[in-house]
Amino acid sequence: FSQDRSTLTGSWAQRFEGGSLLNARLALQHGNFEGINNFERTDEDLVLITEHQHNSNKRKSLEAGVDYEFGLGVGRLKVIGLHRNENNVGWNQFERNYDDGTASTGTRFDRDTDTSEDVLRGEYRWQSGRADWQLSLEGALNVLDSQGELSELDGSGIYQPVPLPGADTRVQERRQEMMLAWGQPLSDRLSLQASLGGEHSVLSLTGEQGQQKEFRRPKGLVSLAWKARPNLDVSYRFERRVGQLDFYDFLASVDT
């Protein structure tokens, strides 16, 4: 197995008169992976079988983000933008050869995928008495474009493409989220935090299995923290989370 990865990152921050803050960051990454496995074994008739597995992947990614925070009304507003894209080109090949003259067999799966994520988020924080409040709004667009091809070794030793339904697919999710969070100390040793909100998303697939689905998911939490002693903290947290989808679960794949 061999792998190399190079990364270039940069960031910039600026504080303006009046307390406004600006942060920007950029990250570029390039990576290569290659793995080779060779096996030799015999079957029940003592025929020598040689197996060869070879897989390769090349990955390039870019991530850029910026956030700007400033005073607004009784609180502060932070606006956050993020863009990320990644390209993965890879293949996996498996061959089996026999020393008794039996025709060799093999499969090869090639895949080229492009993923992207664009996020725009706003967070408004303010205080009311001893309580801290935050209202957040977020919109996101996530996309996965994939092209795949399955091939099998024919009798003349040439890989020929075979049908693989669902190999060429575009998965897209449009998501919006709104959350309201509140926190307040109840005493010198006891504090309470709570949040409530939800997200709405529309997931669509194009290609041979094209379809669209809509989801509404509530979420939130309640957290109680108690400073029992200087060296002992006790906390309780009750939360409903919403996990992120793995877009690759919607693609046809091959286990070679």
Coordinates of C-alpha atoms in Angstrom, one line a residue:
F1 CA 0.0 0.0 0.0
S2 CA 1.2 3.5 -0.7
Q3 CA -0.3 6.9 0.0
D4 CA 0.7 10.5 -0.2
R5 CA -1.2 13.6 0.7
S6 CA -0.3 17.3 0.4
T7 CA -2.3 20.2 2.0
L8 CA -2.0 23.9 1.7
T9 CA -4.0 26.1 4.1
G10 CA -4.2 29.8 4.8
S11 CA -6.3 32.1 7.0
W12 CA -6.7 35.8 7.6
A13 CA -8.4 37.7 10.4
Q14 CA -9.2 41.4 10.8
R15 CA -10.7 43.4 13.6
F16 CA -12.3 46.7 12.6
E17 CA -13.2 49.8 14.6
G18 CA -16.5 49.3 16.4
G19 CA -15.7 45.7 17.3
S20 CA -16.5 44.0 14.0
L21 CA -14.6 40.8 13.2
L22 CA -13.8 39.2 9.8
N23 CA -12.2 35.8 9.4
A24 CA -11.4 34.0 6.1
R25 CA -9.8 30.6 5.4
L26 CA -8.8 28.5 2.5
A27 CA -7.6 24.9 2.3
L28 CA -6.4 22.9 -0.7
Q29 CA -5.7 19.1 -0.6
H30 CA -4.4 16.6 -3.0
G31 CA -4.0 12.9 -2.3
N32 CA -3.1 9.6 -4.0
F33 CA -3.7 6.0 -2.8
E34 CA -2.7 2.7 -4.3
G35 CA -3.1 -0.8 -2.9
I36 CA -2.0 -4.1 -4.3
N37 CA -2.8 -7.6 -2.8
N38 CA -1.5 -10.9 -4.3
F39 CA -2.6 -14.3 -3.1
E40 CA -1.7 -17.9 -4.0
R41 CA -3.8 -20.8 -3.0
T42 CA -4.9 -24.3 -4.2
D43 CA -8.4 -25.8 -4.5
E44 CA -9.5 -29.3 -3.6
D45 CA -7.9 -30.6 -6.8
L46 CA -4.6 -29.0 -6.0
V47 CA -4.9 -26.5 -8.8
L48 CA -2.8 -23.4 -8.2
I49 CA -4.9 -20.3 -8.2
T50 CA -3.3 -16.8 -8.3
E51 CA -5.5 -13.9 -7.2
H52 CA -4.5 -10.2 -7.9
Q53 CA -6.4 -7.2 -6.4
H54 CA -5.4 -3.7 -7.3
N55 CA -7.2 -0.5 -6.3
S56 CA -6.3 3.2 -6.8
N57 CA -7.8 6.5 -5.8
K58 CA -6.9 10.2 -6.6
R59 CA -8.5 12.9 -4.6
K60 CA -8.6 16.7 -4.9
S61 CA -10.5 19.0 -2.6
L62 CA -11.0 22.7 -1.9
E63 CA -12.6 24.4 1.1
A64 CA -13.2 28.1 1.5
G65 CA -15.0 29.9 4.3
V66 CA -15.6 33.4 5.6
D67 CA -17.5 34.8 8.6
Y68 CA -18.2 38.4 9.6
E69 CA -19.5 39.4 13.1
F70 CA -20.8 42.8 14.0
G71 CA -23.0 44.6 16.5
L72 CA -26.7 44.9 15.6
G73 CA -29.4 46.2 17.9
V74 CA -29.1 44.7 21.4
G75 CA -26.8 41.9 20.3
R76 CA -24.3 40.7 17.7
L77 CA -24.8 39.1 14.3
K78 CA -22.4 36.6 12.7
V79 CA -22.8 35.7 9.1
I80 CA -21.0 32.6 7.9
G81 CA -20.4 31.3 4.4
L82 CA -18.8 28.0 3.4
H83 CA -18.0 26.3 0.1
R84 CA -16.4 22.9 -0.3
N85 CA -15.9 20.7 -3.3
E86 CA -14.0 17.4 -3.9
N87 CA -13.2 15.1 -6.8
N88 CA -12.5 11.4 -6.4
V89 CA -11.3 9.2 -9.3
G90 CA -10.7 5.6 -8.5
W91 CA -10.9 2.0 -9.6
N92 CA -10.8 -1.5 -8.1
Q93 CA -9.8 -4.6 -10.1
F94 CA -9.7 -8.2 -9.1
E95 CA -8.4 -11.1 -11.3
R96 CA -8.2 -14.8 -10.7
N97 CA -5.8 -17.0 -12.8
Y98 CA -5.5 -20.9 -12.9
D99 CA -2.5 -22.9 -13.7
D100 CA -4.5 -25.8 -15.3
G101 CA -5.5 -23.8 -18.3
T102 CA -8.9 -22.6 -17.0
A103 CA -9.8 -19.2 -18.4
S104 CA -9.0 -16.3 -16.2
T105 CA -11.8 -14.3 -14.6
G106 CA -11.9 -10.7 -13.4
T107 CA -13.9 -7.7 -12.6
R108 CA -13.1 -4.0 -12.7
F109 CA -15.1 -1.1 -11.2
D110 CA -14.3 2.5 -12.1
R111 CA -15.9 5.5 -10.4
D112 CA -15.6 9.3 -10.9
T113 CA -17.4 11.4 -8.3
D114 CA -17.7 15.2 -7.6
T115 CA -19.2 16.4 -4.3
S116 CA -19.9 20.0 -3.3
E117 CA -21.4 21.7 -0.3
D118 CA -22.5 25.4 0.0
V119 CA -23.7 26.7 3.4
L120 CA -24.9 30.1 4.4
R121 CA -25.6 30.6 8.1
G122 CA -26.6 33.5 10.4
E123 CA -26.3 33.6 14.2
Y124 CA -27.7 36.4 16.3
R125 CA -26.8 36.5 20.0
W126 CA -28.1 38.8 22.8
Q127 CA -28.5 38.9 26.5
S128 CA -31.6 39.5 28.6
G129 CA -30.9 39.8 32.3
R130 CA -28.8 36.7 33.2
A131 CA -30.0 34.7 30.2
D132 CA -28.1 34.3 26.9
W133 CA -30.1 33.8 23.7
Q134 CA -29.1 32.8 20.2
L135 CA -31.2 32.5 17.1
S136 CA -29.6 30.7 14.1
L137 CA -30.8 30.2 10.5
E138 CA -29.0 28.0 8.0
G139 CA -29.4 27.0 4.4
A140 CA -27.3 24.4 2.6
L141 CA -27.0 22.8 -0.8
N142 CA -25.2 19.4 -1.0
V143 CA -24.6 17.7 -4.3
L144 CA -23.0 14.4 -5.3
D145 CA -22.4 13.6 -9.0
S146 CA -21.2 10.1 -9.8
Q147 CA -20.3 8.1 -12.9
G148 CA -19.5 4.5 -12.6
E149 CA -18.7 1.6 -14.9
L150 CA -18.4 -2.2 -14.3
S151 CA -16.3 -4.4 -16.6
E152 CA -15.7 -8.1 -16.7
L153 CA -12.8 -10.0 -18.3
D154 CA -13.8 -11.9 -21.4
G155 CA -12.3 -15.0 -22.9
S156 CA -9.6 -13.1 -24.9
G157 CA -8.4 -11.3 -21.8
I158 CA -10.1 -7.9 -22.5
Y159 CA -12.3 -6.1 -20.0
Q160 CA -15.8 -5.5 -21.5
P161 CA -18.4 -3.2 -19.9
V162 CA -21.5 -4.8 -18.4
P163 CA -24.8 -3.0 -17.4
L164 CA -24.9 -1.6 -13.8
P165 CA -28.2 0.2 -13.1
G166 CA -27.8 3.2 -10.8
A167 CA -24.1 3.7 -11.5
D168 CA -24.6 7.2 -13.0
T169 CA -26.6 9.3 -10.5
R170 CA -26.8 12.8 -9.1
V171 CA -27.9 13.2 -5.5
Q172 CA -28.9 16.6 -4.3
E173 CA -30.2 17.9 -0.9
R174 CA -31.5 21.4 -0.2
R175 CA -31.7 21.9 3.6
Q176 CA -32.9 24.7 5.8
E177 CA -32.5 24.9 9.6
M178 CA -33.8 27.2 12.4
M179 CA -32.8 26.9 16.0
L180 CA -33.4 29.0 19.2
A181 CA -31.1 28.5 22.1
W182 CA -31.3 29.8 25.7
G183 CA -29.0 29.5 28.6
Q184 CA -29.0 30.8 32.2
P185 CA -27.4 30.2 35.5
L186 CA -29.9 29.1 38.1
S187 CA -27.4 29.5 41.0
D188 CA -23.7 29.9 41.5
R189 CA -23.3 26.1 40.9
L190 CA -26.3 25.2 38.7
S191 CA -26.9 26.3 35.1
L192 CA -29.5 25.3 32.5
Q193 CA -29.3 25.3 28.7
A194 CA -32.1 24.5 26.2
S195 CA -32.6 24.7 22.4
L196 CA -35.5 24.0 20.1
G197 CA -35.9 24.0 16.4
G198 CA -35.9 21.8 13.3
E199 CA -34.8 21.3 9.8
H200 CA -36.5 20.9 6.4
S201 CA -34.8 19.1 3.5
V202 CA -35.7 18.1 0.0
L203 CA -33.7 15.1 -1.3
S204 CA -33.7 14.4 -5.0
L205 CA -32.0 11.7 -7.2
T206 CA -31.7 11.9 -10.9
G207 CA -30.8 9.1 -13.3
E208 CA -32.4 5.6 -13.7
Q209 CA -33.7 5.7 -10.1
G210 CA -34.8 9.3 -10.1
Q211 CA -37.1 10.3 -7.3
Q212 CA -37.6 13.1 -4.7
K213 CA -38.5 13.1 -1.0
E214 CA -39.2 15.8 1.5
F215 CA -38.3 15.6 5.2
R216 CA -39.2 17.7 8.3
R217 CA -37.3 16.8 11.5
P218 CA -37.6 18.5 14.9
K219 CA -34.6 18.7 17.1
G220 CA -33.4 20.3 20.4
L221 CA -31.8 19.6 23.7
V222 CA -32.0 20.3 27.5
S223 CA -28.8 20.4 29.5
L224 CA -28.4 20.8 33.2
A225 CA -24.9 21.3 34.8
W226 CA -24.1 21.2 38.5
K227 CA -20.8 22.2 40.0
A228 CA -21.0 19.8 43.0
R229 CA -17.5 20.4 44.3
P230 CA -14.4 22.2 43.0
N231 CA -13.2 18.9 41.5
L232 CA -16.5 17.3 40.6
D233 CA -18.9 18.4 37.8
V234 CA -22.3 16.6 37.3
S235 CA -24.3 17.1 34.1
Y236 CA -27.4 15.7 32.4
R237 CA -28.2 16.1 28.8
F238 CA -31.3 15.1 26.8
E239 CA -31.0 15.7 23.1
R240 CA -32.6 14.8 19.8
R241 CA -30.1 14.9 17.0
V242 CA -30.5 14.6 13.2
G243 CA -27.7 12.8 11.5
Q244 CA -26.3 13.6 8.1
L245 CA -27.0 11.4 5.1
D246 CA -24.2 9.5 3.3
F247 CA -24.9 10.2 -0.3
Y248 CA -22.9 7.1 -1.4
D249 CA -25.6 4.9 0.1
F250 CA -27.8 5.9 -2.9
L251 CA -25.2 4.8 -5.5
A252 CA -24.8 1.4 -7.1
S253 CA -21.5 -0.1 -6.0
V254 CA -19.6 -3.4 -6.6
D255 CA -17.7 -5.5 -4.0
T256 CA -14.8 -6.9 -6.1

